[in-house]
PDB file of N, CA, C and O and ligand atoms in Angstrom:
ATOM      1  N   MET A   2     143.366 112.059  87.598  1.00 50.00           N
ATOM      2  CA  MET A   2     142.179 112.321  88.347  1.00 50.00           C
ATOM      3  C   MET A   2     141.745 111.019  89.107  1.00 50.00           C
ATOM      4  O   MET A   2     141.634 110.007  88.523  1.00 50.00           O
ATOM      5  N   THR A   3     141.585 111.171  90.383  1.00 47.00           N
ATOM      6  CA  THR A   3     141.197 110.016  91.149  1.00 47.00           C
ATOM      7  C   THR A   3     139.877 110.241  91.768  1.00 47.00           C
ATOM      8  O   THR A   3     139.490 111.359  92.109  1.00 47.00           O
ATOM      9  N   SER A   4     139.181 109.162  91.922  1.00 44.00           N
ATOM     10  CA  SER A   4     137.849 109.258  92.527  1.00 44.00           C
ATOM     11  C   SER A   4     137.754 108.409  93.795  1.00 44.00           C
ATOM     12  O   SER A   4     136.784 108.064  94.263  1.00 44.00           O
ATOM     13  N   SER A   5     138.999 108.103  94.302  1.00 46.00           N
ATOM     14  CA  SER A   5     139.018 107.159  95.451  1.00 46.00           C
ATOM     15  C   SER A   5     138.413 107.757  96.715  1.00 46.00           C
ATOM     16  O   SER A   5     137.917 107.060  97.572  1.00 46.00           O
ATOM     17  N   THR A   6     138.420 109.099  96.842  1.00 58.00           N
ATOM     18  CA  THR A   6     137.885 109.708  98.051  1.00 58.00           C
ATOM     19  C   THR A   6     136.494 110.268  97.774  1.00 58.00           C
ATOM     20  O   THR A   6     135.864 110.806  98.677  1.00 58.00           O
ATOM     21  N   LEU A   7     135.984 110.091  96.621  1.00 69.00           N
ATOM     22  CA  LEU A   7     134.697 110.669  96.208  1.00 69.00           C
ATOM     23  C   LEU A   7     133.571 109.628  96.526  1.00 69.00           C
ATOM     24  O   LEU A   7     133.659 108.483  96.090  1.00 69.00           O
ATOM     25  N   THR A   8     132.594 110.102  97.166  1.00 84.00           N
ATOM     26  CA  THR A   8     131.412 109.271  97.463  1.00 84.00           C
ATOM     27  C   THR A   8     130.242 109.801  96.673  1.00 84.00           C
ATOM     28  O   THR A   8     129.976 110.995  96.602  1.00 84.00           O
ATOM     29  N   LEU A   9     129.551 108.911  96.063  1.00 90.00           N
ATOM     30  CA  LEU A   9     128.351 109.302  95.292  1.00 90.00           C
ATOM     31  C   LEU A   9     127.121 108.622  95.903  1.00 90.00           C
ATOM     32  O   LEU A   9     127.129 107.457  96.255  1.00 90.00           O
ATOM     33  N   VAL A  10     126.123 109.409  96.010  1.00 90.00           N
ATOM     34  CA  VAL A  10     124.838 108.835  96.469  1.00 90.00           C
ATOM     35  C   VAL A  10     123.772 109.136  95.427  1.00 90.00           C
ATOM     36  O   VAL A  10     123.908 109.978  94.549  1.00 90.00           O
ATOM     37  N   ALA A  11     122.667 108.438  95.508  1.00 93.00           N
ATOM     38  CA  ALA A  11     121.545 108.646  94.587  1.00 93.00           C
ATOM     39  C   ALA A  11     120.607 109.693  95.140  1.00 93.00           C
ATOM     40  O   ALA A  11     120.417 109.819  96.338  1.00 93.00           O
ATOM     41  N   ALA A  12     120.085 110.471  94.197  1.00 94.00           N
ATOM     42  CA  ALA A  12     119.121 111.551  94.579  1.00 94.00           C
ATOM     43  C   ALA A  12     117.995 111.540  93.615  1.00 94.00           C
ATOM     44  O   ALA A  12     118.172 111.325  92.405  1.00 94.00           O
ATOM     45  N   ARG A  13     116.823 111.745  94.111  1.00 94.00           N
ATOM     46  CA  ARG A  13     115.630 111.660  93.239  1.00 94.00           C
ATOM     47  C   ARG A  13     115.181 113.060  92.857  1.00 94.00           C
ATOM     48  O   ARG A  13     114.886 113.877  93.752  1.00 94.00           O
ATOM     49  N   SER A  14     115.084 113.318  91.573  1.00 92.00           N
ATOM     50  CA  SER A  14     114.556 114.596  91.149  1.00 92.00           C
ATOM     51  C   SER A  14     113.032 114.538  91.079  1.00 92.00           C
ATOM     52  O   SER A  14     112.457 113.448  91.051  1.00 92.00           O
ATOM     53  N   ARG A  15     112.410 115.678  91.003  1.00 87.00           N
ATOM     54  CA  ARG A  15     110.936 115.700  90.875  1.00 87.00           C
ATOM     55  C   ARG A  15     110.594 115.691  89.439  1.00 87.00           C
ATOM     56  O   ARG A  15     111.317 116.169  88.574  1.00 87.00           O
ATOM     57  N   ALA A  16     109.446 115.145  89.151  1.00 84.00           N
ATOM     58  CA  ALA A  16     108.973 115.145  87.764  1.00 84.00           C
ATOM     59  C   ALA A  16     108.676 116.573  87.359  1.00 84.00           C
ATOM     60  O   ALA A  16     108.154 117.413  88.045  1.00 84.00           O
ATOM     61  N   HIS A  17     109.127 116.901  86.100  1.00 76.00           N
ATOM     62  CA  HIS A  17     108.936 118.248  85.579  1.00 76.00           C
ATOM     63  C   HIS A  17     108.110 118.152  84.290  1.00 76.00           C
ATOM     64  O   HIS A  17     108.653 117.845  83.201  1.00 76.00           O
ATOM     65  N   GLY A  18     106.803 118.380  84.381  1.00 83.00           N
ATOM     66  CA  GLY A  18     105.983 118.265  83.220  1.00 83.00           C
ATOM     67  C   GLY A  18     106.121 116.905  82.582  1.00 83.00           C
ATOM     68  O   GLY A  18     105.869 115.909  83.205  1.00 83.00           O
ATOM     69  N   PRO A  19     106.569 116.881  81.308  1.00 79.00           N
ATOM     70  CA  PRO A  19     106.668 115.573  80.628  1.00 79.00           C
ATOM     71  C   PRO A  19     107.890 114.768  81.057  1.00 79.00           C
ATOM     72  O   PRO A  19     108.020 113.633  80.713  1.00 79.00           O
ATOM     73  N   THR A  20     108.787 115.412  81.774  1.00 78.00           N
ATOM     74  CA  THR A  20     110.006 114.719  82.237  1.00 78.00           C
ATOM     75  C   THR A  20     109.747 113.919  83.512  1.00 78.00           C
ATOM     76  O   THR A  20     109.312 114.522  84.497  1.00 78.00           O
ATOM     77  N   ALA A  21     109.969 112.694  83.481  1.00 82.00           N
ATOM     78  CA  ALA A  21     109.719 111.826  84.649  1.00 82.00           C
ATOM     79  C   ALA A  21     110.775 112.089  85.695  1.00 82.00           C
ATOM     80  O   ALA A  21     111.839 112.630  85.396  1.00 82.00           O
ATOM     81  N   ALA A  22     110.389 111.753  86.935  1.00 91.00           N
ATOM     82  CA  ALA A  22     111.413 111.819  88.008  1.00 91.00           C
ATOM     83  C   ALA A  22     112.534 110.810  87.711  1.00 91.00           C
ATOM     84  O   ALA A  22     112.287 109.705  87.282  1.00 91.00           O
ATOM     85  N   LEU A  23     113.751 111.279  87.930  1.00 93.00           N
ATOM     86  CA  LEU A  23     114.905 110.412  87.638  1.00 93.00           C
ATOM     87  C   LEU A  23     115.824 110.346  88.824  1.00 93.00           C
ATOM     88  O   LEU A  23     115.818 111.239  89.681  1.00 93.00           O
ATOM     89  N   TRP A  24     116.599 109.295  88.826  1.00 94.00           N
ATOM     90  CA  TRP A  24     117.669 109.167  89.840  1.00 94.00           C
ATOM     91  C   TRP A  24     118.925 109.864  89.313  1.00 94.00           C
ATOM     92  O   TRP A  24     119.333 109.624  88.164  1.00 94.00           O
ATOM     93  N   HIS A  25     119.522 110.679  90.086  1.00 95.00           N
ATOM     94  CA  HIS A  25     120.753 111.391  89.784  1.00 95.00           C
ATOM     95  C   HIS A  25     121.810 111.034  90.775  1.00 95.00           C
ATOM     96  O   HIS A  25     121.532 110.512  91.826  1.00 95.00           O
ATOM     97  N   ALA A  26     123.032 111.353  90.408  1.00 95.00           N
ATOM     98  CA  ALA A  26     124.132 111.134  91.315  1.00 95.00           C
ATOM     99  C   ALA A  26     124.550 112.434  91.928  1.00 95.00           C
ATOM    100  O   ALA A  26     124.553 113.494  91.326  1.00 95.00           O
ATOM    101  N   VAL A  27     124.846 112.440  93.245  1.00 93.00           N
ATOM    102  CA  VAL A  27     125.321 113.591  93.984  1.00 93.00           C
ATOM    103  C   VAL A  27     126.632 113.281  94.637  1.00 93.00           C
ATOM    104  O   VAL A  27     126.769 112.239  95.263  1.00 93.00           O
ATOM    105  N   GLU A  28     127.589 114.180  94.477  1.00 91.00           N
ATOM    106  CA  GLU A  28     128.846 114.020  95.151  1.00 91.00           C
ATOM    107  C   GLU A  28     128.777 114.424  96.586  1.00 91.00           C
ATOM    108  O   GLU A  28     128.224 115.481  96.918  1.00 91.00           O
ATOM    109  N   VAL A  29     129.232 113.511  97.434  1.00 86.00           N
ATOM    110  CA  VAL A  29     129.096 113.750  98.839  1.00 86.00           C
ATOM    111  C   VAL A  29     130.413 114.123  99.450  1.00 86.00           C
ATOM    112  O   VAL A  29     131.405 113.428  99.316  1.00 86.00           O
ATOM    113  N   HIS A  30     130.455 115.281 100.106  1.00 80.00           N
ATOM    114  CA  HIS A  30     131.701 115.703 100.787  1.00 80.00           C
ATOM    115  C   HIS A  30     131.405 115.883 102.270  1.00 80.00           C
ATOM    116  O   HIS A  30     132.232 116.397 102.981  1.00 80.00           O
ATOM    117  N   ARG A  31     130.312 115.453 102.693  1.00 75.00           N
ATOM    118  CA  ARG A  31     129.888 115.610 104.109  1.00 75.00           C
ATOM    119  C   ARG A  31     129.404 114.267 104.585  1.00 75.00           C
ATOM    120  O   ARG A  31     129.311 113.279 103.878  1.00 75.00           O
ATOM    121  N   VAL A  32     129.070 114.293 105.915  1.00 77.00           N
ATOM    122  CA  VAL A  32     128.520 113.049 106.493  1.00 77.00           C
ATOM    123  C   VAL A  32     127.148 112.775 105.889  1.00 77.00           C
ATOM    124  O   VAL A  32     126.323 113.736 105.689  1.00 77.00           O
ATOM    125  N   LEU A  33     126.929 111.572 105.522  1.00 76.00           N
ATOM    126  CA  LEU A  33     125.694 111.201 104.840  1.00 76.00           C
ATOM    127  C   LEU A  33     124.472 111.549 105.688  1.00 76.00           C
ATOM    128  O   LEU A  33     123.463 111.986 105.092  1.00 76.00           O
ATOM    129  N   ALA A  34     124.574 111.451 106.974  1.00 78.00           N
ATOM    130  CA  ALA A  34     123.401 111.673 107.778  1.00 78.00           C
ATOM    131  C   ALA A  34     122.942 113.105 107.653  1.00 78.00           C
ATOM    132  O   ALA A  34     121.740 113.455 107.840  1.00 78.00           O
ATOM    133  N   ASP A  35     123.854 114.044 107.326  1.00 81.00           N
ATOM    134  CA  ASP A  35     123.483 115.440 107.152  1.00 81.00           C
ATOM    135  C   ASP A  35     122.738 115.681 105.849  1.00 81.00           C
ATOM    136  O   ASP A  35     122.140 116.713 105.635  1.00 81.00           O
ATOM    137  N   LEU A  36     122.890 114.751 104.950  1.00 83.00           N
ATOM    138  CA  LEU A  36     122.326 114.968 103.576  1.00 83.00           C
ATOM    139  C   LEU A  36     120.984 114.332 103.359  1.00 83.00           C
ATOM    140  O   LEU A  36     120.322 114.632 102.396  1.00 83.00           O
ATOM    141  N   ASP A  37     120.584 113.413 104.161  1.00 84.00           N
ATOM    142  CA  ASP A  37     119.378 112.654 103.888  1.00 84.00           C
ATOM    143  C   ASP A  37     118.192 113.599 103.837  1.00 84.00           C
ATOM    144  O   ASP A  37     117.904 114.328 104.767  1.00 84.00           O
ATOM    145  N   GLY A  38     117.528 113.569 102.726  1.00 90.00           N
ATOM    146  CA  GLY A  38     116.362 114.427 102.518  1.00 90.00           C
ATOM    147  C   GLY A  38     116.698 115.844 102.049  1.00 90.00           C
ATOM    148  O   GLY A  38     115.746 116.587 101.772  1.00 90.00           O
ATOM    149  N   ALA A  39     117.957 116.128 101.938  1.00 90.00           N
ATOM    150  CA  ALA A  39     118.321 117.482 101.526  1.00 90.00           C
ATOM    151  C   ALA A  39     118.353 117.609 100.008  1.00 90.00           C
ATOM    152  O   ALA A  39     118.609 116.677  99.286  1.00 90.00           O
ATOM    153  N   CYS A  40     118.035 118.778  99.475  1.00 93.00           N
ATOM    154  CA  CYS A  40     118.178 119.097  98.060  1.00 93.00           C
ATOM    155  C   CYS A  40     119.595 119.468  97.734  1.00 93.00           C
ATOM    156  O   CYS A  40     120.113 120.431  98.299  1.00 93.00           O
ATOM    157  N   GLU A  41     120.247 118.724  96.863  1.00 93.00           N
ATOM    158  CA  GLU A  41     121.619 118.975  96.532  1.00 93.00           C
ATOM    159  C   GLU A  41     121.792 119.071  95.035  1.00 93.00           C
ATOM    160  O   GLU A  41     120.948 118.564  94.259  1.00 93.00           O
ATOM    161  N   LEU A  42     122.868 119.742  94.615  1.00 94.00           N
ATOM    162  CA  LEU A  42     123.191 119.819  93.205  1.00 94.00           C
ATOM    163  C   LEU A  42     123.763 118.516  92.721  1.00 94.00           C
ATOM    164  O   LEU A  42     124.658 117.962  93.315  1.00 94.00           O
ATOM    165  N   THR A  43     123.165 118.007  91.674  1.00 95.00           N
ATOM    166  CA  THR A  43     123.632 116.723  91.173  1.00 95.00           C
ATOM    167  C   THR A  43     124.798 116.853  90.236  1.00 95.00           C
ATOM    168  O   THR A  43     125.205 117.969  89.866  1.00 95.00           O
ATOM    169  N   VAL A  44     125.394 115.760  89.853  1.00 95.00           N
ATOM    170  CA  VAL A  44     126.517 115.761  88.976  1.00 95.00           C
ATOM    171  C   VAL A  44     126.224 116.458  87.667  1.00 95.00           C
ATOM    172  O   VAL A  44     127.055 117.107  87.027  1.00 95.00           O
ATOM    173  N   CYS A  45     124.973 116.295  87.206  1.00 96.00           N
ATOM    174  CA  CYS A  45     124.558 116.892  85.921  1.00 96.00           C
ATOM    175  C   CYS A  45     124.038 118.300  86.042  1.00 96.00           C
ATOM    176  O   CYS A  45     123.697 118.953  85.034  1.00 96.00           O
ATOM    177  N   GLY A  46     124.010 118.819  87.278  1.00 96.00           N
ATOM    178  CA  GLY A  46     123.659 120.223  87.477  1.00 96.00           C
ATOM    179  C   GLY A  46     122.209 120.473  87.798  1.00 96.00           C
ATOM    180  O   GLY A  46     121.785 121.632  87.872  1.00 96.00           O
ATOM    181  N   ALA A  47     121.481 119.425  88.098  1.00 93.00           N
ATOM    182  CA  ALA A  47     120.090 119.621  88.504  1.00 93.00           C
ATOM    183  C   ALA A  47     119.991 119.597  90.037  1.00 93.00           C
ATOM    184  O   ALA A  47     120.996 119.304  90.731  1.00 93.00           O
ATOM    185  N   LEU A  48     118.858 119.898  90.529  1.00 93.00           N
ATOM    186  CA  LEU A  48     118.629 119.771  91.932  1.00 93.00           C
ATOM    187  C   LEU A  48     117.770 118.535  92.209  1.00 93.00           C
ATOM    188  O   LEU A  48     116.788 118.310  91.576  1.00 93.00           O
ATOM    189  N   ALA A  49     118.232 117.762  93.187  1.00 94.00           N
ATOM    190  CA  ALA A  49     117.473 116.544  93.496  1.00 94.00           C
ATOM    191  C   ALA A  49     117.621 116.281  94.989  1.00 94.00           C
ATOM    192  O   ALA A  49     118.479 116.730  95.663  1.00 94.00           O
ATOM    193  N   ARG A  50     116.647 115.517  95.500  1.00 94.00           N
ATOM    194  CA  ARG A  50     116.593 115.199  96.938  1.00 94.00           C
ATOM    195  C   ARG A  50     117.350 113.936  97.206  1.00 94.00           C
ATOM    196  O   ARG A  50     117.022 112.865  96.694  1.00 94.00           O
ATOM    197  N   VAL A  51     118.353 114.046  98.076  1.00 93.00           N
ATOM    198  CA  VAL A  51     119.212 112.902  98.429  1.00 93.00           C
ATOM    199  C   VAL A  51     118.464 111.902  99.260  1.00 93.00           C
ATOM    200  O   VAL A  51     117.693 112.288 100.161  1.00 93.00           O
ATOM    201  N   THR A  52     118.678 110.703  98.964  1.00 89.00           N
ATOM    202  CA  THR A  52     118.180 109.638  99.843  1.00 89.00           C
ATOM    203  C   THR A  52     119.323 108.695 100.176  1.00 89.00           C
ATOM    204  O   THR A  52     120.153 108.398  99.348  1.00 89.00           O
ATOM    205  N   THR A  53     119.339 108.243 101.401  1.00 83.00           N
ATOM    206  CA  THR A  53     120.339 107.292 101.801  1.00 83.00           C
ATOM    207  C   THR A  53     119.845 105.852 101.631  1.00 83.00           C
ATOM    208  O   THR A  53     120.503 104.907 101.989  1.00 83.00           O
ATOM    209  N   GLU A  54     118.648 105.738 101.116  1.00 83.00           N
ATOM    210  CA  GLU A  54     118.059 104.377 100.957  1.00 83.00           C
ATOM    211  C   GLU A  54     118.531 103.747  99.631  1.00 83.00           C
ATOM    212  O   GLU A  54     118.417 102.572  99.427  1.00 83.00           O
ATOM    213  N   ARG A  55     119.031 104.597  98.727  1.00 83.00           N
ATOM    214  CA  ARG A  55     119.565 104.082  97.475  1.00 83.00           C
ATOM    215  C   ARG A  55     121.043 104.464  97.398  1.00 83.00           C
ATOM    216  O   ARG A  55     121.482 105.442  97.930  1.00 83.00           O
ATOM    217  N   VAL A  56     121.735 103.628  96.705  1.00 83.00           N
ATOM    218  CA  VAL A  56     123.187 103.894  96.467  1.00 83.00           C
ATOM    219  C   VAL A  56     123.386 104.111  94.959  1.00 83.00           C
ATOM    220  O   VAL A  56     122.602 103.641  94.167  1.00 83.00           O
ATOM    221  N   TRP A  57     124.363 104.902  94.624  1.00 90.00           N
ATOM    222  CA  TRP A  57     124.750 105.079  93.255  1.00 90.00           C
ATOM    223  C   TRP A  57     125.828 104.043  92.913  1.00 90.00           C
ATOM    224  O   TRP A  57     126.697 103.907  93.736  1.00 90.00           O
ATOM    225  N   PRO A  58     125.843 103.455  91.741  1.00 86.00           N
ATOM    226  CA  PRO A  58     124.954 103.671  90.614  1.00 86.00           C
ATOM    227  C   PRO A  58     123.519 103.068  90.867  1.00 86.00           C
ATOM    228  O   PRO A  58     123.452 101.952  91.301  1.00 86.00           O
ATOM    229  N   ALA A  59     122.571 103.871  90.538  1.00 82.00           N
ATOM    230  CA  ALA A  59     121.199 103.371  90.613  1.00 82.00           C
ATOM    231  C   ALA A  59     120.942 102.470  89.423  1.00 82.00           C
ATOM    232  O   ALA A  59     121.563 102.633  88.337  1.00 82.00           O
ATOM    233  N   ASP A  60     120.146 101.486  89.627  1.00 85.00           N
ATOM    234  CA  ASP A  60     119.778 100.623  88.508  1.00 85.00           C
ATOM    235  C   ASP A  60     118.349 100.926  88.085  1.00 85.00           C
ATOM    236  O   ASP A  60     117.599 101.686  88.711  1.00 85.00           O
ATOM    237  N   GLY A  61     117.900 100.259  87.020  1.00 85.00           N
ATOM    238  CA  GLY A  61     116.600 100.515  86.516  1.00 85.00           C
ATOM    239  C   GLY A  61     116.648 101.466  85.343  1.00 85.00           C
ATOM    240  O   GLY A  61     117.735 101.868  84.863  1.00 85.00           O
ATOM    241  N   THR A  62     115.491 101.787  84.835  1.00 87.00           N
ATOM    242  CA  THR A  62     115.446 102.601  83.626  1.00 87.00           C
ATOM    243  C   THR A  62     115.245 104.083  83.896  1.00 87.00           C
ATOM    244  O   THR A  62     115.402 104.909  83.003  1.00 87.00           O
ATOM    245  N   ASP A  63     114.961 104.429  85.124  1.00 91.00           N
ATOM    246  CA  ASP A  63     114.687 105.813  85.436  1.00 91.00           C
ATOM    247  C   ASP A  63     115.893 106.522  86.012  1.00 91.00           C
ATOM    248  O   ASP A  63     115.826 107.148  87.043  1.00 91.00           O
ATOM    249  N   VAL A  64     117.046 106.309  85.369  1.00 94.00           N
ATOM    250  CA  VAL A  64     118.280 106.898  85.818  1.00 94.00           C
ATOM    251  C   VAL A  64     118.681 107.983  84.852  1.00 94.00           C
ATOM    252  O   VAL A  64     118.608 107.859  83.625  1.00 94.00           O
ATOM    253  N   CYS A  65     119.096 109.144  85.372  1.00 94.00           N
ATOM    254  CA  CYS A  65     119.519 110.278  84.542  1.00 94.00           C
ATOM    255  C   CYS A  65     120.711 109.866  83.653  1.00 94.00           C
ATOM    256  O   CYS A  65     121.749 109.398  84.147  1.00 94.00           O
ATOM    257  N   PRO A  66     120.540 109.970  82.337  1.00 93.00           N
ATOM    258  CA  PRO A  66     121.643 109.495  81.424  1.00 93.00           C
ATOM    259  C   PRO A  66     122.900 110.292  81.553  1.00 93.00           C
ATOM    260  O   PRO A  66     123.987 109.819  81.353  1.00 93.00           O
ATOM    261  N   THR A  67     122.764 111.616  81.889  1.00 95.00           N
ATOM    262  CA  THR A  67     123.903 112.431  82.031  1.00 95.00           C
ATOM    263  C   THR A  67     124.736 112.054  83.283  1.00 95.00           C
ATOM    264  O   THR A  67     125.941 111.896  83.194  1.00 95.00           O
ATOM    265  N   CYS A  68     124.063 111.835  84.354  1.00 95.00           N
ATOM    266  CA  CYS A  68     124.698 111.407  85.567  1.00 95.00           C
ATOM    267  C   CYS A  68     125.326 110.015  85.391  1.00 95.00           C
ATOM    268  O   CYS A  68     126.430 109.731  85.897  1.00 95.00           O
ATOM    269  N   ALA A  69     124.654 109.153  84.636  1.00 94.00           N
ATOM    270  CA  ALA A  69     125.177 107.831  84.405  1.00 94.00           C
ATOM    271  C   ALA A  69     126.522 107.843  83.701  1.00 94.00           C
ATOM    272  O   ALA A  69     127.390 107.033  83.941  1.00 94.00           O
ATOM    273  N   VAL A  70     126.675 108.846  82.832  1.00 94.00           N
ATOM    274  CA  VAL A  70     127.930 108.984  82.076  1.00 94.00           C
ATOM    275  C   VAL A  70     128.997 109.670  82.955  1.00 94.00           C
ATOM    276  O   VAL A  70     130.119 109.259  83.010  1.00 94.00           O
ATOM    277  N   LEU A  71     128.578 110.752  83.626  1.00 94.00           N
ATOM    278  CA  LEU A  71     129.544 111.574  84.359  1.00 94.00           C
ATOM    279  C   LEU A  71     130.006 110.923  85.610  1.00 94.00           C
ATOM    280  O   LEU A  71     131.096 111.208  86.117  1.00 94.00           O
ATOM    281  N   ALA A  72     129.178 110.108  86.218  1.00 90.00           N
ATOM    282  CA  ALA A  72     129.477 109.588  87.566  1.00 90.00           C
ATOM    283  C   ALA A  72     129.796 108.110  87.537  1.00 90.00           C
ATOM    284  O   ALA A  72     129.571 107.397  88.539  1.00 90.00           O
ATOM    285  N   ARG A  73     130.243 107.638  86.457  1.00 81.00           N
ATOM    286  CA  ARG A  73     130.635 106.205  86.382  1.00 81.00           C
ATOM    287  C   ARG A  73     131.860 105.916  87.215  1.00 81.00           C
ATOM    288  O   ARG A  73     132.741 106.730  87.294  1.00 81.00           O
TER     289      ARG A  73
HETATM  290 ZN1   ZN B   2     121.494 113.801  86.511  1.00 83.23          ZN
END
């Protein structure tokens, strides 16, 4: 399995009740400009809004632990 052609971007989920908003990873198969601000399915299966202002891997403490493992 190769990830050489796979691009990952960071996407911000919305806060859900007690769950804080987290950064997720989204696999990009399209031009990034088409994705900015779009809601996409993340690596962990959630929906999050893609931003081109951040790159994956996101740093900090508010990163989705599932995405951090799956999208290393
Ligand atoms: Zn995630």
